[in-house]
Amino acid sequence: MRSLLPPLGSRRFQILIALILVIAVLPFLLRNGYYTYLLFLTMIYIVIAVAWNVVGGFAGQISLANASFFGVGIYTTSLIWKATSSPIPGIILSAVTAALLALAMTPFFRLRGSYFAIGTFYLTIAVEQIVNNWSPVTGGAIGIYLPITGSSLLPQYYASYLLLLIAVLVTILLTKSRVGIAMIGVREDEDAARAAGVNALRTKVTSLVISASLTGLAGGIYAYSLSYTDPSSAFSLKWVVISVFPAVVGGVGTIIGPIIGAIFFSLLDQMLSVYGTYQLLIYGVLLIAVVLLLPTGIYTTFRDKVLGRLQTSKKEKVQTSKREDH
Amino acid sequence: MINRKISITLVAVVAIAVFGLSVSSERKIIIQLLIQSLMVGGLYALAASGLSLIFGVMKVINLAHGDLMVLGSYMSLGLFNLVGLNPFLSLLLVVPAFFAIGYLIQSTMIEPSMKSGEISAAMLIAFGLSYVIENILSITFTTDPQALHTPLATASYVVLGIRFPILALWIFGAAVLGIVFLKVLLSKSYIGMAIRAVAQDREGALISGIPVAKANAVAFGFGTLLAGVGGTLLGTAFSFDPFTGLVYTLGAFVAIVLGGVGSIEGALVGGLVLGVAQTFLSYYGVGGWTESVIYLIFIVIIIIRPTGLLARVRVF
């Protein structure tokens, strides 16, 4: 079994440690609340994308229900926060409620491929409708006004950073663990995986529950940064986009792909906000363009084209130098 | 198969009618609601038959289908505003334009994205298209609700005290016509047979020398054409805005699964059942819960019978 981290003292290990430390002190270096907020939002996006990658990337189940896990997280935290005037129990319970929803979704795994995607899409819509209509509990379409927090976003920033580290660690652990390998087996060939003794249903449910807990926590921490929420924003189709598509944009089947994809979506949100009414139009055009121009994703294209070329040129150099030796 | 489906639908409609009669003595309202359902049901059937073709052949989850439909409404609106063209006559322009739009969407965007084999790539294209259509419409026509005004919209026959809106009959007639047209196309023409071959076995079709990419593009073209026609008719019956599309995308998938995936006439049956369900649920006090109830029933049905309620696994 390979170790989880790059070898101690190697250059990759040093870069990793430096990155972890820089992100930890970044709010103090920037001293700008707005940038801190943008970084916080980007980390939430990354967690959503990394969490989706567990069920969508590893187990290969295109879940459009992750948007509802996020919304359930927002609502769990909001309701408990209002009742107890502390956000922390709510955020922790968000993981539980989202995981319970995922467990209840077990029958969905009778569906394969596109049918699973369609079924889970309707679940997201149905959950939004239920929250919208069940006003005695959820406040209905009017939404919920949340307690006012201090102007500093530092607690939210560090909460999302901790969650990000946990999410990435979970993903790395999965690649080394039996259950993670079972997920990949189910994705590649479910019948073969079954024949090899993998309990396909339990594996898929496990992947969805892990994904849901992380996404629910992200929703809870996100709610902590809000002053108001309502069903149409908590269960917005935007969260379907942010959960499913970073993997496509960044690079399917990699750990870093969804992270790069999520950063892409966060940057897109910020850069396009100046275009006002044209914002979502340009957004749509860019989504189409990125699929057509970089069909294997930003990271994979970069790795294969740029790094690949660098490596081949290195090899060529080695070969030529060998020839000179002779 | 067709007979069995039609008889099941009839039984369902009669059962709902009898149930309605036993609850309320106002028979007229029940019949009136059934006629009303023809209108909504016909629109869902048009949306569903087009989407059924697209989903059945390419397995692409075209979340922009409803938006394409609303684009049809706006094309007729634009033609009416610019040159005063009657919305029903504008169908003569909508039909070729939407075939071309669909053909181009498939050949330039969806087809290349299908190569990676990830269904999420094609879905991302559809999401992008949805954003593009909704926002082009918002920028051009504002987000205010619009409607296509025709003298037909309010005209109706009155028989035995029951009002038959002519529009309901038109929409239902158009849905039946569209589905018969698709049936004939798929069973009689060369390209129709090619489309069916691709739907049944893409690789087998490729090996047999069938132009798979062209068959896909034609299938997407016809699917979009039906959406466009549905859009124009939608505009004459109900008000619409740039974001109306999602409701019809969702309704179309419900209708497809109700009627059986890969069955064109199933889309008609599914559309009508959905129309009846929606009309009656919203009339009898379920109010805001109508959509939740329909979507939850849909989820239960798709889990129990993924290939659809009224059909065995079949591909056109």
XYZ file of C-alpha atoms in Angstrom:
642
model
C 0.000 0.000 0.000
C 1.373 3.353 -1.036
C 1.440 6.106 1.529
C -1.172 8.835 1.337
C 1.184 11.736 0.938
C 4.147 12.314 -1.336
C 7.405 11.156 0.328
C 8.663 13.439 3.088
C 11.179 15.978 1.894
C 10.280 15.551 -1.759
C 9.487 18.651 -3.789
C 5.814 17.702 -4.167
C 5.528 17.300 -0.384
C 7.057 20.737 0.177
C 4.671 22.324 -2.337
C 1.740 20.613 -0.620
C 2.722 21.838 2.850
C 3.363 25.336 1.513
C -0.068 25.373 -0.162
C -1.822 24.234 3.017
C -0.078 26.933 5.060
C -0.592 29.710 2.507
C -4.346 29.061 2.320
C -4.448 29.047 6.130
C -2.896 32.523 6.435
C -4.301 33.996 3.208
C -7.076 36.063 4.870
C -4.425 37.841 6.962
C -2.210 38.459 3.926
C -5.090 39.839 1.845
C -6.732 41.847 4.646
C -9.734 42.244 2.374
C -13.123 40.909 3.432
C -14.363 40.634 -0.130
C -11.448 38.434 -1.239
C -11.875 36.322 1.881
C -15.525 35.846 0.897
C -14.559 34.851 -2.664
C -12.041 32.321 -1.362
C -14.662 30.963 1.035
C -17.164 30.597 -1.812
C -14.559 28.905 -4.018
C -13.769 26.397 -1.269
C -17.506 25.621 -0.903
C -17.677 25.023 -4.671
C -14.619 22.769 -4.473
C -16.124 20.707 -1.641
C -19.382 20.275 -3.609
C -17.432 19.164 -6.678
C -15.032 16.876 -4.802
C -17.979 15.327 -2.934
C -19.853 14.720 -6.202
C -16.744 13.072 -7.607
C -17.127 10.290 -5.001
C -20.477 9.157 -6.393
C -20.173 10.499 -9.964
C -16.464 9.986 -10.625
C -15.545 6.940 -8.523
C -18.815 4.970 -8.611
C -19.857 6.414 -11.995
C -23.403 7.274 -10.904
C -24.446 10.626 -12.395
C -26.297 11.950 -9.351
C -28.248 15.159 -9.929
C -29.530 14.844 -6.365
C -26.394 16.419 -4.848
C -28.056 19.812 -5.294
C -30.773 18.600 -2.921
C -28.156 17.435 -0.365
C -26.709 20.946 -0.458
C -30.167 22.498 -0.072
C -31.045 20.114 2.761
C -27.796 21.178 4.461
C -28.714 24.854 4.089
C -32.189 24.249 5.496
C -31.106 21.977 8.369
C -28.567 24.541 9.533
C -30.890 27.503 9.018
C -33.780 25.989 10.986
C -31.650 24.728 13.888
C -29.600 27.911 13.952
C -32.771 29.980 14.353
C -34.018 27.650 17.095
C -30.787 27.336 19.106
C -29.035 30.580 18.116
C -25.813 28.659 17.475
C -24.985 27.474 13.938
C -22.703 24.626 15.010
C -25.264 21.911 15.953
C -27.097 22.639 12.706
C -23.979 22.340 10.574
C -23.108 18.985 12.162
C -26.687 17.731 11.774
C -26.624 18.792 8.092
C -24.321 15.865 7.410
C -26.824 13.562 9.115
C -29.951 14.794 7.328
C -28.235 14.747 3.930
C -26.882 11.249 4.619
C -30.371 10.067 5.648
C -31.790 11.428 2.401
C -29.046 9.552 0.535
C -29.861 6.340 2.427
C -33.537 6.766 1.586
C -32.486 6.978 -2.061
C -31.322 3.337 -2.068
C -34.142 2.252 -4.448
C -32.850 4.767 -7.021
C -29.968 2.384 -7.683
C -32.346 0.136 -9.549
C -31.817 2.745 -12.266
C -28.732 2.754 -14.439
C -26.981 5.431 -16.514
C -29.237 8.153 -17.881
C -32.241 6.833 -15.966
C -30.458 7.325 -12.642
C -29.621 10.880 -13.706
C -33.253 11.621 -14.620
C -34.632 10.057 -11.423
C -32.249 12.028 -9.207
C -32.995 15.241 -11.120
C -36.687 14.877 -10.272
C -35.763 14.210 -6.646
C -34.009 17.580 -6.481
C -37.053 19.278 -8.010
C -39.468 17.365 -5.739
C -37.489 18.197 -2.572
C -37.532 21.888 -3.534
C -41.301 21.719 -4.088
C -41.816 19.995 -0.735
C -39.728 22.572 1.147
C -41.628 25.255 -0.746
C -45.048 23.895 0.246
C -44.389 22.595 3.745
C -44.494 26.100 5.188
C -45.306 25.255 8.865
C -41.849 23.649 9.176
C -39.732 25.266 6.479
C -41.223 28.730 6.265
C -42.313 28.014 2.706
C -41.581 30.213 -0.290
C -41.155 33.284 1.942
C -37.833 31.878 3.104
C -35.937 32.227 6.377
C -34.181 35.289 7.755
C -31.082 34.136 9.595
C -29.440 35.572 12.730
C -26.936 38.334 12.089
C -23.294 37.288 12.427
C -20.234 39.436 12.940
C -18.830 41.185 9.868
C -15.768 38.910 9.842
C -16.065 35.824 7.649
C -13.090 34.127 9.295
C -15.107 31.390 11.116
C -16.831 30.447 7.857
C -13.512 30.608 6.003
C -11.779 28.202 8.356
C -14.800 25.913 8.603
C -14.906 25.573 4.825
C -11.121 25.126 4.714
C -11.281 22.311 7.264
C -14.102 20.679 5.306
C -12.111 21.047 2.082
C -9.117 19.279 3.647
C -11.401 16.526 4.959
C -13.092 16.111 1.556
C -9.782 15.848 -0.303
C -8.404 13.472 2.336
C -11.524 11.280 2.040
C -11.058 11.155 -1.738
C -7.387 10.222 -1.420
C -8.214 7.583 1.212
C -10.840 6.155 -1.133
C -8.339 5.630 -3.943
C -6.280 3.482 -1.554
C -9.116 1.628 0.136
C -11.068 -1.491 -0.650
C -14.411 0.311 -0.846
C -12.994 2.954 -3.210
C -11.597 0.302 -5.506
C -14.979 -1.461 -5.393
C -16.599 1.818 -6.507
C -14.274 2.051 -9.502
C -15.016 -1.601 -10.275
C -18.765 -0.907 -10.246
C -18.216 2.069 -12.558
C -16.104 0.176 -15.062
C -18.195 -2.995 -15.230
C -20.912 -3.571 -12.672
C -21.562 -7.179 -13.654
C -17.879 -8.076 -13.513
C -17.572 -6.372 -10.120
C -20.523 -8.404 -8.837
C -18.937 -11.559 -10.176
C -15.764 -10.656 -8.275
C -17.772 -10.547 -5.051
C -18.462 -6.826 -4.781
C -21.822 -5.908 -3.252
C -22.655 -3.378 -5.974
C -25.710 -1.892 -4.283
C -23.964 -1.388 -0.944
C -20.962 0.146 -2.729
C -23.140 2.618 -4.627
C -25.147 3.553 -1.533
C -21.886 4.051 0.404
C -20.570 6.376 -2.305
C -23.815 8.381 -2.259
C -23.870 8.624 1.548
C -20.239 9.838 1.698
C -20.978 12.327 -1.070
C -24.175 13.494 0.643
C -22.566 13.987 4.076
C -19.802 16.173 2.625
C -22.267 18.119 0.452
C -24.660 18.550 3.403
C -21.808 19.936 5.546
C -20.909 22.320 2.710
C -24.535 23.465 2.605
C -24.501 23.980 6.378
C -21.325 26.074 6.333
C -22.631 28.018 3.344
C -25.857 28.762 5.261
C -23.682 30.163 8.079
C -22.514 32.875 5.630
C -26.050 33.840 4.579
C -28.482 36.338 6.053
C -31.492 34.912 4.232
C -32.408 31.764 2.336
C -35.422 30.480 0.424
C -36.250 27.246 -1.437
C -35.519 28.598 -4.919
C -31.978 29.696 -3.980
C -31.163 26.752 -1.664
C -32.285 24.154 -4.231
C -31.312 26.207 -7.292
C -30.323 24.349 -10.465
C -27.076 26.292 -10.071
C -26.043 23.693 -7.476
C -26.676 20.943 -10.016
C -24.202 22.727 -12.281
C -21.653 23.285 -9.486
C -21.835 19.651 -8.337
C -21.846 17.721 -11.611
C -19.923 19.787 -14.113
C -16.612 20.730 -12.469
C -15.550 17.114 -13.059
C -16.428 17.406 -16.764
C -14.754 20.799 -17.107
C -11.711 19.926 -15.004
C -11.115 16.345 -16.056
C -13.117 13.194 -15.407
C -11.512 10.396 -13.416
C -8.910 12.505 -11.621
C -8.747 13.902 -8.097
C -7.519 17.341 -9.085
C -9.892 17.719 -12.079
C -13.031 18.591 -10.066
C -10.971 21.037 -7.956
C -9.790 22.881 -11.076
C -13.310 22.738 -12.517
C -14.799 24.220 -9.336
C -12.233 27.048 -9.385
C -13.185 27.632 -13.037
C -16.873 27.962 -12.096
C -16.079 30.284 -9.192
C -13.920 32.499 -11.412
C -16.649 32.488 -14.059
C -19.203 33.705 -11.507
C -16.942 36.574 -10.461
C -15.618 37.596 -13.862
C -19.013 37.599 -15.558
C -20.807 39.598 -12.875
C -19.705 42.836 -14.563
C -21.639 41.942 -17.722
C -25.013 42.412 -16.021
C -27.853 41.084 -18.140
C -25.431 39.296 -20.465
C -23.841 37.365 -17.583
C -25.813 34.121 -17.877
C -25.782 34.245 -21.678
C -21.973 34.343 -21.718
C -21.967 31.684 -18.985
C -23.991 29.352 -21.219
C -21.793 30.004 -24.248
C -18.642 29.320 -22.204
C -20.067 26.047 -20.840
C -20.670 24.834 -24.396
C -17.301 26.128 -25.604
C -15.320 24.436 -22.857
C -16.897 21.031 -23.577
C -16.266 21.380 -27.309
C -12.756 22.842 -27.096
C -11.436 20.781 -24.166
C -13.461 17.557 -24.393
C -11.312 15.716 -21.844
C -11.271 18.626 -19.388
C -8.875 21.429 -18.486
C -6.525 19.401 -16.281
C -6.401 16.305 -18.472
C -5.755 18.378 -21.604
C -3.023 20.312 -19.807
C -1.454 17.106 -18.463
C -1.523 15.295 -21.815
C -0.628 18.180 -24.123
C 1.719 20.375 -22.112
C 3.275 18.020 -19.566
C 3.269 15.208 -22.142
C 5.234 17.365 -24.549
C 7.669 18.380 -21.816
C 8.244 14.759 -20.905
C 8.732 13.633 -24.496
C 11.207 16.437 -25.093
C 13.078 15.368 -21.943
C 13.140 11.786 -23.188
C 14.399 12.940 -26.564
C 17.148 14.889 -24.833
C 18.128 11.820 -22.839
C 18.156 9.724 -25.974
C 20.253 12.224 -27.925
C 22.721 12.560 -25.066
C 23.010 8.773 -24.925
C 23.751 8.713 -28.633
C 26.471 11.305 -28.119
C 28.001 9.114 -25.439
C 28.460 6.283 -27.885
C -49.746 -3.000 -28.271
C -51.286 0.258 -29.451
C -54.767 -1.037 -28.749
C -53.804 -2.159 -25.285
C -52.369 1.241 -24.480
C -55.351 3.122 -25.810
C -57.705 0.890 -23.888
C -55.709 1.406 -20.685
C -55.884 5.163 -21.214
C -59.609 5.012 -21.842
C -60.134 2.931 -18.723
C -58.054 5.409 -16.731
C -59.973 8.387 -18.086
C -63.328 6.694 -17.436
C -62.202 5.668 -13.957
C -61.221 9.223 -13.116
C -64.515 10.474 -14.561
C -66.560 7.946 -12.546
C -64.583 8.784 -9.417
C -65.195 12.445 -10.061
C -68.916 11.878 -10.618
C -69.279 9.932 -7.404
C -67.620 12.704 -5.426
C -69.339 15.654 -7.018
C -72.663 15.877 -8.718
C -71.427 18.543 -11.062
C -70.898 16.314 -14.072
C -70.326 19.249 -16.340
C -67.276 20.322 -14.417
C -65.744 16.877 -14.767
C -66.294 16.811 -18.517
C -65.103 20.384 -18.781
C -61.941 19.484 -16.908
C -61.348 16.503 -19.191
C -61.613 18.780 -22.217
C -59.282 21.214 -20.504
C -56.840 18.327 -19.984
C -56.707 17.784 -23.738
C -55.045 21.181 -24.057
C -52.353 20.721 -21.407
C -52.038 17.028 -22.278
C -51.647 17.761 -25.986
C -48.824 20.214 -25.245
C -47.047 17.697 -23.010
C -47.566 15.050 -25.710
C -45.929 17.281 -28.349
C -43.005 18.046 -26.059
C -42.710 14.402 -25.029
C -42.830 12.873 -28.516
C -39.934 15.081 -29.640
C -37.936 14.457 -26.484
C -38.713 10.735 -26.653
C -37.114 10.591 -30.103
C -34.032 12.481 -28.889
C -33.674 10.505 -25.653
C -34.494 7.182 -27.308
C -31.907 7.561 -30.054
C -29.047 9.398 -28.361
C -29.733 8.807 -24.634
C -29.001 12.514 -24.247
C -30.802 14.134 -21.320
C -31.793 17.241 -23.251
C -32.628 19.641 -20.453
C -32.964 22.427 -23.047
C -35.991 20.776 -24.698
C -38.558 22.926 -22.890
C -36.476 26.029 -23.618
C -36.474 25.152 -27.322
C -40.250 24.842 -27.043
C -40.534 28.324 -25.527
C -38.183 29.573 -28.262
C -40.938 28.433 -30.664
C -43.493 30.518 -28.752
C -41.212 33.553 -29.037
C -40.507 32.979 -32.740
C -44.253 33.135 -33.412
C -44.512 36.172 -31.134
C -41.680 37.895 -32.983
C -43.245 37.185 -36.374
C -46.578 38.494 -35.108
C -45.002 41.684 -33.722
C -42.875 42.323 -36.815
C -45.182 41.494 -39.722
C -48.486 40.697 -38.011
C -48.340 37.066 -39.056
C -51.084 34.843 -37.609
C -49.470 32.462 -35.080
C -50.986 29.420 -36.779
C -49.583 30.519 -40.157
C -46.210 31.165 -38.531
C -45.985 27.397 -38.004
C -45.048 27.217 -41.708
C -41.827 29.047 -40.805
C -41.365 27.516 -37.350
C -41.328 23.963 -38.736
C -38.346 24.319 -41.118
C -36.516 26.721 -38.793
C -36.727 24.347 -35.836
C -35.710 21.335 -37.873
C -32.609 23.302 -38.896
C -31.925 24.452 -35.324
C -32.164 20.897 -34.015
C -30.037 19.487 -36.832
C -27.322 22.075 -36.147
C -27.403 21.622 -32.352
C -26.843 17.888 -32.747
C -24.232 18.010 -35.499
C -22.131 20.884 -34.133
C -22.468 20.465 -30.362
C -24.028 17.277 -29.005
C -22.395 14.839 -31.456
C -18.812 15.969 -30.674
C -19.562 15.878 -26.930
C -20.897 12.310 -27.155
C -17.478 11.036 -28.251
C -16.068 11.078 -24.725
C -18.785 8.593 -23.728
C -19.646 10.591 -20.593
C -23.368 11.364 -20.461
C -22.570 14.387 -18.314
C -20.672 16.080 -21.188
C -23.741 16.143 -23.463
C -25.843 17.154 -20.462
C -23.502 20.104 -19.837
C -24.028 21.229 -23.457
C -27.796 21.038 -22.900
C -27.487 23.075 -19.695
C -25.396 25.644 -21.570
C -27.989 25.822 -24.352
C -30.713 26.280 -21.761
C -28.871 29.287 -20.270
C -28.231 30.719 -23.742
C -31.863 30.420 -24.922
C -33.386 31.710 -21.673
C -31.105 34.713 -21.582
C -31.278 35.619 -25.267
C -35.066 35.644 -24.834
C -34.871 37.702 -21.618
C -32.611 40.273 -23.289
C -34.670 40.480 -26.494
C -38.205 40.235 -25.146
C -37.789 41.121 -21.412
C -38.931 38.661 -18.751
C -42.566 39.868 -18.791
C -45.167 37.165 -19.470
C -46.344 37.134 -23.078
C -49.175 35.516 -24.988
C -50.068 34.924 -28.633
C -53.473 36.441 -29.261
C -55.650 34.703 -31.812
C -59.425 34.897 -32.310
C -59.340 31.114 -31.866
C -58.113 31.360 -28.306
C -61.516 32.325 -26.980
C -63.766 30.668 -29.583
C -65.620 27.529 -28.587
C -68.491 25.271 -29.564
C -71.216 24.753 -27.010
C -72.859 21.320 -27.125
C -75.416 20.282 -24.472
C -74.209 23.049 -22.209
C -70.591 21.890 -22.392
C -68.022 24.245 -23.831
C -65.560 22.788 -26.342
C -62.770 25.327 -26.824
C -61.642 25.077 -30.451
C -58.068 25.598 -29.302
C -58.123 22.432 -27.185
C -59.203 20.433 -30.212
C -56.532 22.098 -32.363
C -53.763 21.335 -29.872
C -54.905 17.769 -29.391
C -55.240 17.361 -33.166
C -51.727 18.760 -33.692
C -50.308 16.328 -31.131
C -51.979 13.358 -32.837
C -50.860 14.593 -36.253
C -47.273 15.102 -35.070
C -47.129 11.614 -33.626
C -48.639 9.962 -36.725
C -46.114 11.888 -38.814
C -43.226 10.628 -36.654
C -44.558 7.059 -36.781
C -44.753 7.123 -40.599
C -41.346 8.754 -40.865
C -39.714 6.166 -38.606
C -41.327 3.134 -40.230
C -41.411 4.079 -43.918
C -38.514 6.371 -44.840
C -34.867 5.350 -45.217
C -33.646 7.932 -42.718
C -36.389 6.872 -40.311
C -35.235 3.280 -40.470
C -31.644 4.466 -40.021
C -32.724 6.361 -36.896
C -34.386 3.239 -35.507
C -31.313 1.179 -36.281
C -29.091 3.652 -34.395
C -31.523 3.656 -31.464
C -31.459 -0.130 -31.254
C -27.746 -0.721 -31.747
C -25.441 2.173 -32.437
C -22.357 0.067 -33.118
C -24.262 -2.390 -35.290
C -25.581 0.531 -37.309
C -22.070 1.937 -37.716
C -20.774 -1.422 -38.964
C -23.676 -1.695 -41.429
C -22.625 1.571 -43.029
C -25.554 3.604 -41.703
C -24.651 7.314 -41.455
C -25.034 7.403 -37.669
C -24.127 11.066 -37.183
C -26.606 12.117 -39.866
C -29.355 9.907 -38.408
C -28.720 11.482 -34.986
C -28.879 14.988 -36.436
C -32.131 14.257 -38.308
C -33.643 12.705 -35.167
C -32.659 15.782 -33.131
C -34.042 17.968 -35.943
C -37.450 16.280 -35.880
C -37.510 16.258 -32.078
C -36.812 19.995 -32.012
C -39.359 20.587 -34.792
C -42.085 19.040 -32.626
C -40.921 21.166 -29.691
C -41.189 24.292 -31.865
C -44.721 23.415 -32.989
C -45.631 22.707 -29.369
C -44.168 26.099 -28.440
C -46.314 28.028 -30.905
C -49.433 26.204 -29.704
C -48.378 26.743 -26.068
C -48.270 30.468 -26.770
C -51.815 30.522 -28.142
C -53.165 28.678 -25.092
C -51.188 29.959 -22.101
C -48.945 32.836 -21.168
C -45.195 32.215 -21.290
C -41.951 33.869 -20.247
C -38.299 33.000 -20.983
C -38.179 30.613 -18.003
C -41.362 28.639 -18.729
C -39.346 25.910 -20.450
C -38.282 23.904 -17.377
C -41.883 22.955 -16.539
C -42.292 21.457 -20.022
C -38.928 19.668 -19.929
C -39.961 18.071 -16.636
C -43.472 17.298 -17.922
C -42.077 15.776 -21.102
C -39.847 13.311 -19.213
C -42.795 12.368 -16.981
C -44.945 11.741 -20.074
C -42.199 9.660 -21.710
C -41.789 7.420 -18.683
C -45.566 7.107 -18.210
C -46.030 6.102 -21.842
C -42.930 3.949 -22.179
C -39.416 4.980 -23.192
C -38.834 4.412 -26.900
C -42.497 4.515 -27.833
C -43.800 7.503 -29.802
C -47.504 6.798 -29.308
C -46.685 6.202 -25.648
C -45.706 9.882 -25.479
C -49.249 10.817 -26.514
C -50.762 8.526 -23.891
C -48.320 9.742 -21.240
C -48.932 13.381 -22.145
C -52.703 12.957 -21.850
C -52.486 11.070 -18.540
C -50.222 13.815 -17.194
C -52.590 16.494 -18.480
C -55.583 14.821 -16.803
C -53.653 14.281 -13.553
C -52.435 17.857 -13.420
C -55.808 19.416 -14.278
C -57.718 17.344 -11.731
C -55.112 17.589 -8.956
C -54.991 21.359 -9.212
C -58.796 21.658 -9.424
C -59.489 19.458 -6.420
C -57.655 21.487 -3.858
C -54.184 19.938 -3.880
C -53.140 23.415 -4.981
C -49.433 24.079 -4.535
C -48.752 20.395 -3.912
C -49.779 19.369 -7.471
C -46.260 19.397 -8.872
C -44.671 17.717 -5.842
C -47.274 14.951 -6.017
C -46.727 14.422 -9.761
C -42.926 14.364 -9.423
C -43.030 11.987 -6.445
C -45.394 9.641 -8.313
C -43.022 9.881 -11.264
C -40.053 8.929 -9.068
C -41.949 5.898 -7.740
C -42.926 4.835 -11.265
C -39.450 5.241 -12.742
C -37.971 3.217 -9.877
C -40.500 0.409 -10.237
C -40.637 0.379 -14.039
C -37.626 2.263 -15.441
C -38.684 1.579 -19.037
C -42.116 3.056 -18.501
C -45.471 2.171 -17.094
C -47.333 1.103 -20.206
C -44.647 -0.504 -22.330
C -42.144 -3.293 -22.294
C -38.607 -2.471 -23.368
C -38.843 -1.458 -26.992
C -37.172 1.034 -29.258
C -39.586 2.626 -31.721
